Every structure is written in C-alpha cells, then in structure tokens.
C-alpha cells in the first residue's frame, strides 16, 4: 500500500507538472502570435496587415482554438479596382478608417491605462484588421469560398473551419461604410471600436487659400449685390432652387452623401447585371432614392401648378379636365411609391373607411 500510494502521488505530481508546462508553452505561443501580429500592424500606416497564404496558415489554420484574437479580413483584387460599380477602393478606404480608429481609440493600453478588468489594455491584441489579395493568395480565397467581391469576414477565436465558422459581413453593412462596419464589429466581438476619426474635408492650407480668395472678391460681390445684378435677384433661379431643394429632401440625397451610398450594386450571381433597387429595409441605394424623389417631385409640382396657375384659367371645363389629369398622375405616382415601400420592407399600407360609412 505504501509503494502504491507513493506511485499515485508521483503520477499526480507528474500530471500537474505536465499540465503546467503545456499551459505555459501554449500561453507563450499565443503571446508570440499576438506580438508578431502587433509588430506587423505597427509596420502598416493604416494598421491593416497584409496577409498571404503562409501568414494565414501561421495565424489561423495552424493555430489551436481558441485563439487569443479575432481577425477581420478584407478580400481584395487589384484587377477589379477599375470596376466602379464594385466600389472596392472606397470600401477599402472605409475599412482602413475603421482599423486606424480602433487602434487610436484603444491606444491607452500602451501607456498602462486600463479599466479594472483590463479590457482596454488587451483590446488592441484581441482584434486585428487584415487584407488579402487574390493574385497573391488564391488558395486562401478558395479556403474561405470567396467568389465575389466586396467581401469581408470576421474570423473569431473559436473558428475551426474558416469557411463555415467565420462570419461574413452583410452587403448592407459594407455599403453603409465605416460606421456600420464598426457596429458589426462591436455586435460580434463585444469590443469597442469607438468614434471614427475621419480626415477633415479641407486642410488648413486649403481653408487659408479660400479665405484669401473670399477677401479679394468680397468688394466686387458686394458691388453687384447692391446694384441688383446677381443671379439671386432672378425669380427663375429661386424657383429652380426651391424645386431642387424639394427633390434633394425627398430623395434621401443627404443620406446618400453622409453614408456614401452607391447608386447601384453588381449582382453577385451575375456580375454583368446591376441592382438599382435593394430589397430589404437595411439599406437604400442612390438610384431608388432618386426614383422615389422624382415621383414625389411630380406630385409636388402638380400641386403647385393647380394652386398657383390653374386657378387663373377662366374656362371651368379646362380647369376640370386638367384637375382630373393631375389627380390621375398623382395617384399613379403615389401608388408606385407605396408599391416600392411594400416590396422593399414587407409592410403594407391599408386604407380604412370611417366607421360611420359602414
């Protein structure tokens, strides 16, 4: 019994030491991977790491799960940058903004500042932004099953099969640019991206040049204004301006500018086919906004015509005929808007008669 007890203690001690050794080696290996990724990240101006087949094997396929980090990968193809309908350059720029903003917003951990749970300290090592080029890494594209661009995937710590276990970012999130990409990251990884740091629209030199030009032209402009010889004194300009502002408002043009929405998308199943109307409430393309804005503008112009011009016509029969035609056109335009809204969102609009009419 004494020898058996000693043997059991020896086996237990050996097991504990082996477990501690394996855990230490694994922790060191994970730490080396994170350090290598941080080093590659520091060599990139935008913070995006360029991967290839070998690096994908090192940081993803050859590592044991769970990994201590997640990777958000942008799939790129240089030969497709000329296809404007794909907007690869613009999406790559927005992806770069998210990467640089995440790094900048979580840079406090480098100085040792962190929350009580240490999340801030480790955030930069928990998520890495990478891109991969088709010509350089065709094997990786096949591994992920990527056959259409734009394409962005999040590979989490638990992902074993890169194709089945990774999460593809929806086209609506990609089209809505940096802010929507940040929301996708925060919802999937529970990490905080923080505010997006966009470069200013105009540099200080450009602003200074504009100020100088304005000061030079100010006296000449003032002279024209006081003489009443500017376009602002032309009623037709004000009329066209009012119609433009109305169209700009109802077409969602401001939303398109802020979100940088594309006018159309390429069909993923048929690259030669273009999509002008996107079915789903998650996003709105520029073309469908302009289409709805055009229909609203027709109704608005007809209403203005009826209330300001038609009332001056003395012939009652002419008034009635034009009124009926205007009402039919307005009904057609509103019907198209309602149909598009129902097709896009699935919500129906139903008319109800007053209860007293039943």
mmCIF file of C-alpha atoms in Angstrom:
data_model
loop_
_atom_site.group_PDB
_atom_site.id
_atom_site.type_symbol
_atom_site.label_atom_id
_atom_site.label_comp_id
_atom_site.label_asym_id
_atom_site.label_seq_id
_atom_site.Cartn_x
_atom_site.Cartn_y
_atom_site.Cartn_z
ATOM 1 C CA UNK A 1 0.000 0.000 0.000
ATOM 2 C CA UNK A 2 2.887 2.356 0.807
ATOM 3 C CA UNK A 3 4.531 1.799 -2.572
ATOM 4 C CA UNK A 4 1.187 2.166 -4.359
ATOM 5 C CA UNK A 5 0.436 5.420 -2.544
ATOM 6 C CA UNK A 6 3.834 6.863 -3.461
ATOM 7 C CA UNK A 7 3.325 5.790 -7.063
ATOM 8 C CA UNK A 8 -0.073 7.533 -7.163
ATOM 9 C CA UNK A 9 1.449 10.712 -5.705
ATOM 10 C CA UNK A 10 4.262 10.553 -8.279
ATOM 11 C CA UNK A 11 1.760 10.139 -11.149
ATOM 12 C CA UNK A 12 -0.347 13.047 -9.822
ATOM 13 C CA UNK A 13 2.725 15.264 -9.473
ATOM 14 C CA UNK A 14 3.879 14.383 -12.983
ATOM 15 C CA UNK A 15 0.418 15.143 -14.406
ATOM 16 C CA UNK A 16 0.281 18.516 -12.642
ATOM 17 C CA UNK A 17 3.770 19.494 -13.825
ATOM 18 C CA UNK A 18 2.999 18.384 -17.390
ATOM 19 C CA UNK A 19 -0.241 20.385 -17.411
ATOM 20 C CA UNK A 20 1.537 23.475 -16.097
ATOM 21 C CA UNK A 21 4.281 23.047 -18.688
ATOM 22 C CA UNK A 22 1.791 22.673 -21.564
ATOM 23 C CA UNK A 23 -0.203 25.678 -20.326
ATOM 24 C CA UNK A 24 2.953 27.762 -20.079
ATOM 25 C CA UNK A 25 4.135 26.752 -23.552
ATOM 26 C CA UNK A 26 0.660 27.437 -25.004
ATOM 27 C CA UNK A 27 0.498 30.843 -23.321
ATOM 28 C CA UNK A 28 3.959 31.705 -24.616
ATOM 29 C CA UNK A 29 2.975 30.555 -28.118
ATOM 30 C CA UNK A 30 -0.210 32.649 -28.027
ATOM 31 C CA UNK A 31 1.761 35.607 -26.733
ATOM 32 C CA UNK A 32 4.262 35.227 -29.583
ATOM 33 C CA UNK A 33 1.447 35.189 -32.144
ATOM 34 C CA UNK A 34 -0.096 38.353 -30.711
ATOM 35 C CA UNK A 35 3.304 40.042 -30.574
ATOM 36 C CA UNK A 36 4.019 39.136 -34.199
ATOM 37 C CA UNK A 37 0.637 40.492 -35.278
ATOM 38 C CA UNK A 38 1.190 43.718 -33.343
ATOM 39 C CA UNK A 39 4.596 44.041 -34.973
ATOM 40 C CA UNK A 40 3.100 43.595 -38.461
ATOM 41 C CA UNK A 41 0.377 46.081 -37.552
ATOM 42 C CA UNK A 42 2.919 48.696 -36.482
ATOM 43 C CA UNK A 43 4.626 48.430 -39.888
ATOM 44 C CA UNK A 44 1.413 49.448 -41.690
ATOM 45 C CA UNK A 45 0.433 53.122 -41.868
ATOM 46 C CA UNK A 46 -3.254 52.276 -41.824
ATOM 47 C CA UNK A 47 -2.940 49.469 -39.279
ATOM 48 C CA UNK A 48 -4.097 46.851 -41.817
ATOM 49 C CA UNK A 49 -1.945 43.730 -42.007
ATOM 50 C CA UNK A 50 -1.364 42.308 -45.490
ATOM 51 C CA UNK A 51 -1.755 38.535 -45.270
ATOM 52 C CA UNK A 52 -0.817 35.798 -47.723
ATOM 53 C CA UNK A 53 -1.278 32.037 -47.803
ATOM 54 C CA UNK A 54 1.697 31.453 -45.496
ATOM 55 C CA UNK A 55 0.591 34.001 -42.888
ATOM 56 C CA UNK A 56 -2.985 32.695 -42.982
ATOM 57 C CA UNK A 57 -1.629 29.248 -42.222
ATOM 58 C CA UNK A 58 0.501 30.597 -39.370
ATOM 59 C CA UNK A 59 -2.109 32.768 -37.661
ATOM 60 C CA UNK A 60 -5.314 30.864 -38.482
ATOM 61 C CA UNK A 61 -5.208 27.331 -39.830
ATOM 62 C CA UNK A 62 -2.154 26.073 -37.908
ATOM 63 C CA UNK A 63 -3.112 27.540 -34.528
ATOM 64 C CA UNK A 64 -5.176 25.773 -31.921
ATOM 65 C CA UNK A 65 -8.526 27.159 -30.867
ATOM 66 C CA UNK A 66 -9.493 29.197 -29.023
ATOM 67 C CA UNK A 67 -7.091 31.794 -30.383
ATOM 68 C CA UNK A 68 -6.401 34.871 -28.244
ATOM 69 C CA UNK A 69 -7.523 37.163 -31.076
ATOM 70 C CA UNK A 70 -10.073 37.731 -33.823
ATOM 71 C CA UNK A 71 -9.271 38.789 -37.388
ATOM 72 C CA UNK A 72 -11.428 40.946 -39.640
ATOM 73 C CA UNK A 73 -10.310 40.201 -43.186
ATOM 74 C CA UNK A 74 -10.906 42.308 -46.282
ATOM 75 C CA UNK A 75 -10.726 40.329 -49.515
ATOM 76 C CA UNK A 76 -9.299 42.408 -52.345
ATOM 77 C CA UNK A 77 -8.495 42.013 -56.027
ATOM 78 C CA UNK A 78 -6.325 44.644 -57.678
ATOM 79 C CA UNK A 79 -7.601 43.802 -61.165
ATOM 80 C CA UNK A 80 -11.167 44.704 -60.126
ATOM 81 C CA UNK A 81 -10.373 48.197 -58.854
ATOM 82 C CA UNK A 82 -11.310 49.647 -62.239
ATOM 83 C CA UNK A 83 -14.886 48.360 -61.921
ATOM 84 C CA UNK A 84 -16.567 51.397 -60.408
ATOM 85 C CA UNK A 85 -19.775 49.514 -59.580
ATOM 86 C CA UNK A 86 -17.895 47.394 -57.011
ATOM 87 C CA UNK A 87 -16.503 50.448 -55.129
ATOM 88 C CA UNK A 88 -13.559 48.382 -53.870
ATOM 89 C CA UNK A 89 -11.303 51.409 -53.439
ATOM 90 C CA UNK A 90 -13.925 53.308 -51.446
ATOM 91 C CA UNK A 91 -14.775 50.311 -49.261
ATOM 92 C CA UNK A 92 -11.059 49.624 -48.696
ATOM 93 C CA UNK A 93 -10.631 53.260 -47.570
ATOM 94 C CA UNK A 94 -13.560 52.936 -45.132
ATOM 95 C CA UNK A 95 -12.127 49.652 -43.841
ATOM 96 C CA UNK A 96 -8.832 51.466 -43.270
ATOM 97 C CA UNK A 97 -10.661 54.191 -41.312
ATOM 98 C CA UNK A 98 -12.202 51.599 -39.005
ATOM 99 C CA UNK A 99 -8.799 49.984 -38.450
ATOM 100 C CA UNK A 100 -6.966 53.220 -37.680
ATOM 101 C CA UNK A 101 -9.825 54.453 -35.464
ATOM 102 C CA UNK A 102 -9.885 51.198 -33.476
ATOM 103 C CA UNK A 103 -6.136 51.373 -32.926
ATOM 104 C CA UNK A 104 -6.230 55.070 -31.971
ATOM 105 C CA UNK A 105 -9.204 54.677 -29.611
ATOM 106 C CA UNK A 106 -7.606 51.707 -27.857
ATOM 107 C CA UNK A 107 -4.062 53.101 -27.719
ATOM 108 C CA UNK A 108 -4.326 53.948 -23.999
ATOM 109 C CA UNK A 109 -3.409 50.401 -23.164
ATOM 110 C CA UNK A 110 0.117 51.090 -24.405
ATOM 111 C CA UNK A 111 0.608 53.543 -21.539
ATOM 112 C CA UNK A 112 -0.658 51.141 -18.957
ATOM 113 C CA UNK A 113 -4.039 52.848 -18.537
ATOM 114 C CA UNK A 114 -6.834 50.340 -18.341
ATOM 115 C CA UNK A 115 -10.188 49.595 -16.782
ATOM 116 C CA UNK A 116 -10.440 47.494 -13.664
ATOM 117 C CA UNK A 117 -10.990 44.356 -15.745
ATOM 118 C CA UNK A 118 -8.070 45.084 -18.055
ATOM 119 C CA UNK A 119 -10.200 45.230 -21.218
ATOM 120 C CA UNK A 120 -8.608 48.419 -22.510
ATOM 121 C CA UNK A 121 -5.135 47.022 -22.019
ATOM 122 C CA UNK A 122 -5.867 43.942 -24.129
ATOM 123 C CA UNK A 123 -8.217 45.371 -26.783
ATOM 124 C CA UNK A 124 -5.529 46.012 -29.373
ATOM 125 C CA UNK A 125 -4.377 42.411 -29.138
ATOM 126 C CA UNK A 126 -7.884 40.970 -29.408
ATOM 127 C CA UNK A 127 -8.765 42.220 -32.872
ATOM 128 C CA UNK A 128 -6.621 42.676 -35.974
ATOM 129 C CA UNK A 129 -7.584 44.152 -39.327
ATOM 130 C CA UNK A 130 -6.131 42.314 -42.311
ATOM 131 C CA UNK A 131 -6.473 42.268 -46.068
ATOM 132 C CA UNK A 132 -5.558 39.678 -48.646
ATOM 133 C CA UNK A 133 -5.039 39.991 -52.407
ATOM 134 C CA UNK A 134 -6.467 37.491 -54.874
ATOM 135 C CA UNK A 135 -3.421 37.131 -57.140
ATOM 136 C CA UNK A 136 -1.112 36.615 -54.154
ATOM 137 C CA UNK A 137 -3.344 34.223 -52.193
ATOM 138 C CA UNK A 138 -5.758 32.316 -54.408
ATOM 139 C CA UNK A 139 -5.578 29.309 -52.096
ATOM 140 C CA UNK A 140 -6.935 31.365 -49.199
ATOM 141 C CA UNK A 141 -9.809 32.663 -51.352
ATOM 142 C CA UNK A 142 -10.697 29.045 -52.134
ATOM 143 C CA UNK A 143 -10.346 28.113 -48.460
ATOM 144 C CA UNK A 144 -12.925 30.733 -47.493
ATOM 145 C CA UNK A 145 -15.097 30.015 -50.537
ATOM 146 C CA UNK A 146 -14.959 33.645 -51.702
ATOM 147 C CA UNK A 147 -16.128 34.019 -55.304
ATOM 148 C CA UNK A 148 -17.483 37.602 -55.358
ATOM 149 C CA UNK A 149 -16.341 40.985 -54.100
ATOM 150 C CA UNK A 150 -16.672 43.072 -51.985
ATOM 151 C CA UNK A 151 -16.291 40.507 -49.222
ATOM 152 C CA UNK A 152 -15.349 40.953 -45.546
ATOM 153 C CA UNK A 153 -15.213 38.175 -42.962
ATOM 154 C CA UNK A 154 -14.711 38.018 -39.199
ATOM 155 C CA UNK A 155 -12.724 35.012 -38.008
ATOM 156 C CA UNK A 156 -13.387 34.567 -34.303
ATOM 157 C CA UNK A 157 -11.206 32.805 -31.710
ATOM 158 C CA UNK A 158 -13.315 29.622 -31.898
ATOM 159 C CA UNK A 159 -13.387 29.329 -35.691
ATOM 160 C CA UNK A 160 -12.037 25.961 -36.863
ATOM 161 C CA UNK A 161 -13.423 25.865 -40.403
ATOM 162 C CA UNK A 162 -12.585 29.227 -41.943
ATOM 163 C CA UNK A 163 -15.492 28.960 -44.380
ATOM 164 C CA UNK A 164 -18.228 27.645 -42.086
ATOM 165 C CA UNK A 165 -17.270 29.117 -38.705
ATOM 166 C CA UNK A 166 -16.323 32.644 -39.811
ATOM 167 C CA UNK A 167 -18.951 35.385 -40.095
ATOM 168 C CA UNK A 168 -19.499 37.197 -43.382
ATOM 169 C CA UNK A 169 -20.348 40.876 -43.181
ATOM 170 C CA UNK A 170 -23.618 41.643 -44.932
ATOM 171 C CA UNK A 171 -23.579 43.800 -48.052
ATOM 172 C CA UNK A 172 -25.787 46.343 -46.273
ATOM 173 C CA UNK A 173 -23.123 46.779 -43.554
ATOM 174 C CA UNK A 174 -20.397 47.124 -46.177
ATOM 175 C CA UNK A 175 -22.353 49.655 -48.242
ATOM 176 C CA UNK A 176 -23.074 51.835 -45.204
ATOM 177 C CA UNK A 177 -19.330 52.234 -44.750
ATOM 178 C CA UNK A 178 -17.166 52.740 -41.637
ATOM 179 C CA UNK A 179 -19.833 53.397 -39.018
ATOM 180 C CA UNK A 180 -21.806 50.312 -39.973
ATOM 181 C CA UNK A 181 -18.636 48.202 -40.059
ATOM 182 C CA UNK A 182 -17.862 49.390 -36.520
ATOM 183 C CA UNK A 183 -21.369 48.396 -35.384
ATOM 184 C CA UNK A 184 -20.866 44.948 -36.911
ATOM 185 C CA UNK A 185 -17.563 44.510 -35.047
ATOM 186 C CA UNK A 186 -18.980 45.648 -31.721
ATOM 187 C CA UNK A 187 -22.017 43.373 -32.001
ATOM 188 C CA UNK A 188 -19.955 40.301 -32.924
ATOM 189 C CA UNK A 189 -16.828 40.679 -30.785
ATOM 190 C CA UNK A 190 -18.096 42.698 -27.793
ATOM 191 C CA UNK A 191 -15.135 45.021 -28.301
ATOM 192 C CA UNK A 192 -15.473 48.799 -28.511
ATOM 193 C CA UNK A 193 -14.310 50.416 -31.729
ATOM 194 C CA UNK A 194 -15.055 53.966 -30.638
ATOM 195 C CA UNK A 195 -15.664 57.029 -32.798
ATOM 196 C CA UNK A 196 -14.490 57.002 -36.415
ATOM 197 C CA UNK A 197 -11.701 59.534 -36.993
ATOM 198 C CA UNK A 198 -12.238 60.877 -40.492
ATOM 199 C CA UNK A 199 -9.715 63.292 -42.021
ATOM 200 C CA UNK A 200 -11.015 66.864 -42.420
ATOM 201 C CA UNK A 201 -12.677 67.696 -45.734
ATOM 202 C CA UNK A 202 -10.319 70.634 -46.259
ATOM 203 C CA UNK A 203 -6.780 71.060 -44.971
ATOM 204 C CA UNK A 204 -5.634 74.198 -43.156
ATOM 205 C CA UNK A 205 -3.797 75.406 -46.273
ATOM 206 C CA UNK A 206 -6.912 74.982 -48.395
ATOM 207 C CA UNK A 207 -9.028 76.844 -45.848
ATOM 208 C CA UNK A 208 -6.481 79.677 -45.776
ATOM 209 C CA UNK A 209 -6.459 79.906 -49.580
ATOM 210 C CA UNK A 210 -10.269 80.032 -49.666
ATOM 211 C CA UNK A 211 -10.277 82.794 -47.039
ATOM 212 C CA UNK A 212 -7.809 84.885 -49.048
ATOM 213 C CA UNK A 213 -9.796 84.477 -52.285
ATOM 214 C CA UNK A 214 -13.010 85.385 -50.454
ATOM 215 C CA UNK A 215 -11.484 88.586 -49.067
ATOM 216 C CA UNK A 216 -10.238 89.588 -52.545
ATOM 217 C CA UNK A 217 -13.612 89.023 -54.242
ATOM 218 C CA UNK A 218 -15.751 90.417 -51.419
ATOM 219 C CA UNK A 219 -15.760 94.067 -52.654
ATOM 220 C CA UNK A 220 -16.719 93.040 -56.218
ATOM 221 C CA UNK A 221 -19.512 90.777 -54.967
ATOM 222 C CA UNK A 222 -20.833 93.484 -52.642
ATOM 223 C CA UNK A 223 -20.988 95.963 -55.534
ATOM 224 C CA UNK A 224 -23.015 93.511 -57.670
ATOM 225 C CA UNK A 225 -25.408 92.789 -54.788
ATOM 226 C CA UNK A 226 -26.174 96.458 -54.120
ATOM 227 C CA UNK A 227 -26.673 97.051 -57.852
ATOM 228 C CA UNK A 228 -29.141 94.156 -58.087
ATOM 229 C CA UNK A 229 -27.185 92.441 -60.849
ATOM 230 C CA UNK A 230 -26.719 88.992 -59.341
ATOM 231 C CA UNK A 231 -28.423 85.689 -60.026
ATOM 232 C CA UNK A 232 -30.022 85.931 -56.586
ATOM 233 C CA UNK A 233 -32.270 88.665 -57.943
ATOM 234 C CA UNK A 234 -33.658 86.386 -60.683
ATOM 235 C CA UNK A 235 -37.006 84.773 -59.749
ATOM 236 C CA UNK A 236 -36.394 81.804 -62.046
ATOM 237 C CA UNK A 237 -33.266 80.898 -60.117
ATOM 238 C CA UNK A 238 -35.245 80.911 -56.861
ATOM 239 C CA UNK A 239 -37.926 78.747 -58.471
ATOM 240 C CA UNK A 240 -35.411 76.187 -59.724
ATOM 241 C CA UNK A 241 -33.619 76.301 -56.374
ATOM 242 C CA UNK A 242 -36.845 75.563 -54.495
ATOM 243 C CA UNK A 243 -37.589 72.580 -56.754
ATOM 244 C CA UNK A 244 -34.039 71.297 -56.314
ATOM 245 C CA UNK A 245 -34.188 71.572 -52.510
ATOM 246 C CA UNK A 246 -37.541 69.783 -52.509
ATOM 247 C CA UNK A 247 -36.154 66.967 -54.664
ATOM 248 C CA UNK A 248 -32.960 66.847 -52.580
ATOM 249 C CA UNK A 249 -35.037 66.439 -49.404
ATOM 250 C CA UNK A 250 -37.495 63.773 -50.520
ATOM 251 C CA UNK A 251 -34.978 61.672 -52.480
ATOM 252 C CA UNK A 252 -32.765 60.923 -49.476
ATOM 253 C CA UNK A 253 -29.767 62.583 -51.151
ATOM 254 C CA UNK A 254 -28.378 63.758 -47.796
ATOM 255 C CA UNK A 255 -28.495 60.170 -46.511
ATOM 256 C CA UNK A 256 -26.627 59.036 -49.637
ATOM 257 C CA UNK A 257 -23.938 61.681 -49.132
ATOM 258 C CA UNK A 258 -23.447 61.034 -45.417
ATOM 259 C CA UNK A 259 -23.430 57.255 -45.791
ATOM 260 C CA UNK A 260 -21.671 57.367 -49.183
ATOM 261 C CA UNK A 261 -24.275 55.032 -50.597
ATOM 262 C CA UNK A 262 -23.589 53.668 -54.093
ATOM 263 C CA UNK A 263 -26.022 54.417 -56.915
ATOM 264 C CA UNK A 264 -26.233 50.690 -57.692
ATOM 265 C CA UNK A 265 -24.603 47.340 -56.887
ATOM 266 C CA UNK A 266 -23.354 44.486 -59.026
ATOM 267 C CA UNK A 267 -25.373 41.303 -58.818
ATOM 268 C CA UNK A 268 -23.320 38.664 -57.009
ATOM 269 C CA UNK A 269 -24.889 35.881 -59.079
ATOM 270 C CA UNK A 270 -24.470 37.729 -62.381
ATOM 271 C CA UNK A 271 -21.591 40.284 -62.395
ATOM 272 C CA UNK A 272 -22.859 41.793 -65.667
ATOM 273 C CA UNK A 273 -26.211 42.637 -64.071
ATOM 274 C CA UNK A 274 -26.699 45.777 -61.964
ATOM 275 C CA UNK A 275 -29.027 46.132 -58.976
ATOM 276 C CA UNK A 276 -30.751 49.517 -58.716
ATOM 277 C CA UNK A 277 -33.371 48.542 -56.115
ATOM 278 C CA UNK A 278 -32.254 46.645 -52.999
ATOM 279 C CA UNK A 279 -34.941 44.511 -51.368
ATOM 280 C CA UNK A 280 -34.676 44.901 -47.599
ATOM 281 C CA UNK A 281 -35.002 47.714 -45.068
ATOM 282 C CA UNK A 282 -31.324 47.594 -44.116
ATOM 283 C CA UNK A 283 -30.110 49.922 -46.860
ATOM 284 C CA UNK A 284 -31.206 52.170 -49.714
ATOM 285 C CA UNK A 285 -29.291 52.636 -52.945
ATOM 286 C CA UNK A 286 -28.947 56.052 -54.534
ATOM 287 C CA UNK A 287 -30.912 55.100 -57.644
ATOM 288 C CA UNK A 288 -34.032 54.055 -55.738
ATOM 289 C CA UNK A 289 -33.881 57.226 -53.646
ATOM 290 C CA UNK A 290 -33.772 59.339 -56.796
ATOM 291 C CA UNK A 291 -36.643 57.335 -58.297
ATOM 292 C CA UNK A 292 -38.862 57.956 -55.264
ATOM 293 C CA UNK A 293 -37.735 61.588 -55.142
ATOM 294 C CA UNK A 294 -38.721 62.015 -58.793
ATOM 295 C CA UNK A 295 -42.225 60.647 -58.091
ATOM 296 C CA UNK A 296 -42.645 62.924 -55.080
ATOM 297 C CA UNK A 297 -41.441 65.896 -57.119
ATOM 298 C CA UNK A 298 -44.042 65.169 -59.808
ATOM 299 C CA UNK A 299 -46.805 65.294 -57.196
ATOM 300 C CA UNK A 300 -45.363 68.453 -55.644
ATOM 301 C CA UNK A 301 -45.083 70.269 -58.978
ATOM 302 C CA UNK A 302 -48.623 69.274 -59.954
ATOM 303 C CA UNK A 303 -49.945 70.563 -56.644
ATOM 304 C CA UNK A 304 -48.092 73.852 -57.127
ATOM 305 C CA UNK A 305 -49.440 74.106 -60.669
ATOM 306 C CA UNK A 306 -53.020 73.541 -59.538
ATOM 307 C CA UNK A 307 -52.890 76.034 -56.664
ATOM 308 C CA UNK A 308 -50.950 78.843 -58.405
ATOM 309 C CA UNK A 309 -51.576 78.619 -62.163
ATOM 310 C CA UNK A 310 -54.705 76.607 -62.848
ATOM 311 C CA UNK A 311 -56.839 78.909 -60.680
ATOM 312 C CA UNK A 312 -56.120 81.705 -63.171
ATOM 313 C CA UNK A 313 -57.698 79.807 -66.062
ATOM 314 C CA UNK A 314 -61.174 81.214 -66.687
ATOM 315 C CA UNK A 315 -62.621 78.244 -68.573
ATOM 316 C CA UNK A 316 -64.218 75.934 -65.983
ATOM 317 C CA UNK A 317 -64.211 72.881 -68.274
ATOM 318 C CA UNK A 318 -60.486 73.291 -68.913
ATOM 319 C CA UNK A 319 -59.899 73.530 -65.169
ATOM 320 C CA UNK A 320 -61.807 70.308 -64.540
ATOM 321 C CA UNK A 321 -60.028 68.334 -67.277
ATOM 322 C CA UNK A 322 -56.587 69.439 -66.120
ATOM 323 C CA UNK A 323 -57.564 68.756 -62.492
ATOM 324 C CA UNK A 324 -58.634 65.202 -63.318
ATOM 325 C CA UNK A 325 -55.438 64.534 -65.314
ATOM 326 C CA UNK A 326 -53.294 65.905 -62.457
ATOM 327 C CA UNK A 327 -55.134 63.742 -59.917
ATOM 328 C CA UNK A 328 -54.671 60.606 -62.026
ATOM 329 C CA UNK A 329 -50.941 61.254 -62.449
ATOM 330 C CA UNK A 330 -50.587 61.952 -58.714
ATOM 331 C CA UNK A 331 -52.491 58.756 -57.881
ATOM 332 C CA UNK A 332 -50.187 56.767 -60.188
ATOM 333 C CA UNK A 333 -47.056 58.292 -58.595
ATOM 334 C CA UNK A 334 -48.226 57.660 -55.025
ATOM 335 C CA UNK A 335 -49.229 54.115 -55.944
ATOM 336 C CA UNK A 336 -45.701 53.441 -57.251
ATOM 337 C CA UNK A 337 -44.175 54.766 -54.018
ATOM 338 C CA UNK A 338 -46.488 52.591 -51.890
ATOM 339 C CA UNK A 339 -45.732 49.540 -54.052
ATOM 340 C CA UNK A 340 -41.973 50.080 -53.746
ATOM 341 C CA UNK A 341 -42.216 50.502 -49.970
ATOM 342 C CA UNK A 342 -44.221 47.288 -49.656
ATOM 343 C CA UNK A 343 -41.766 45.380 -51.900
ATOM 344 C CA UNK A 344 -38.761 46.710 -50.032
ATOM 345 C CA UNK A 345 -39.879 46.429 -46.386
ATOM 346 C CA UNK A 346 -42.772 43.967 -46.493
ATOM 347 C CA UNK A 347 -45.052 46.427 -44.724
ATOM 348 C CA UNK A 348 -48.416 47.046 -46.336
ATOM 349 C CA UNK A 349 -50.428 50.259 -46.328
ATOM 350 C CA UNK A 350 -54.174 49.725 -45.920
ATOM 351 C CA UNK A 351 -56.958 52.224 -46.274
ATOM 352 C CA UNK A 352 -59.768 52.352 -43.717
ATOM 353 C CA UNK A 353 -63.215 53.838 -44.243
ATOM 354 C CA UNK A 354 -64.784 55.870 -41.431
ATOM 355 C CA UNK A 355 -66.895 53.646 -39.197
ATOM 356 C CA UNK A 356 -69.953 55.735 -39.955
ATOM 357 C CA UNK A 357 -69.741 54.743 -43.637
ATOM 358 C CA UNK A 358 -70.107 51.019 -42.991
#
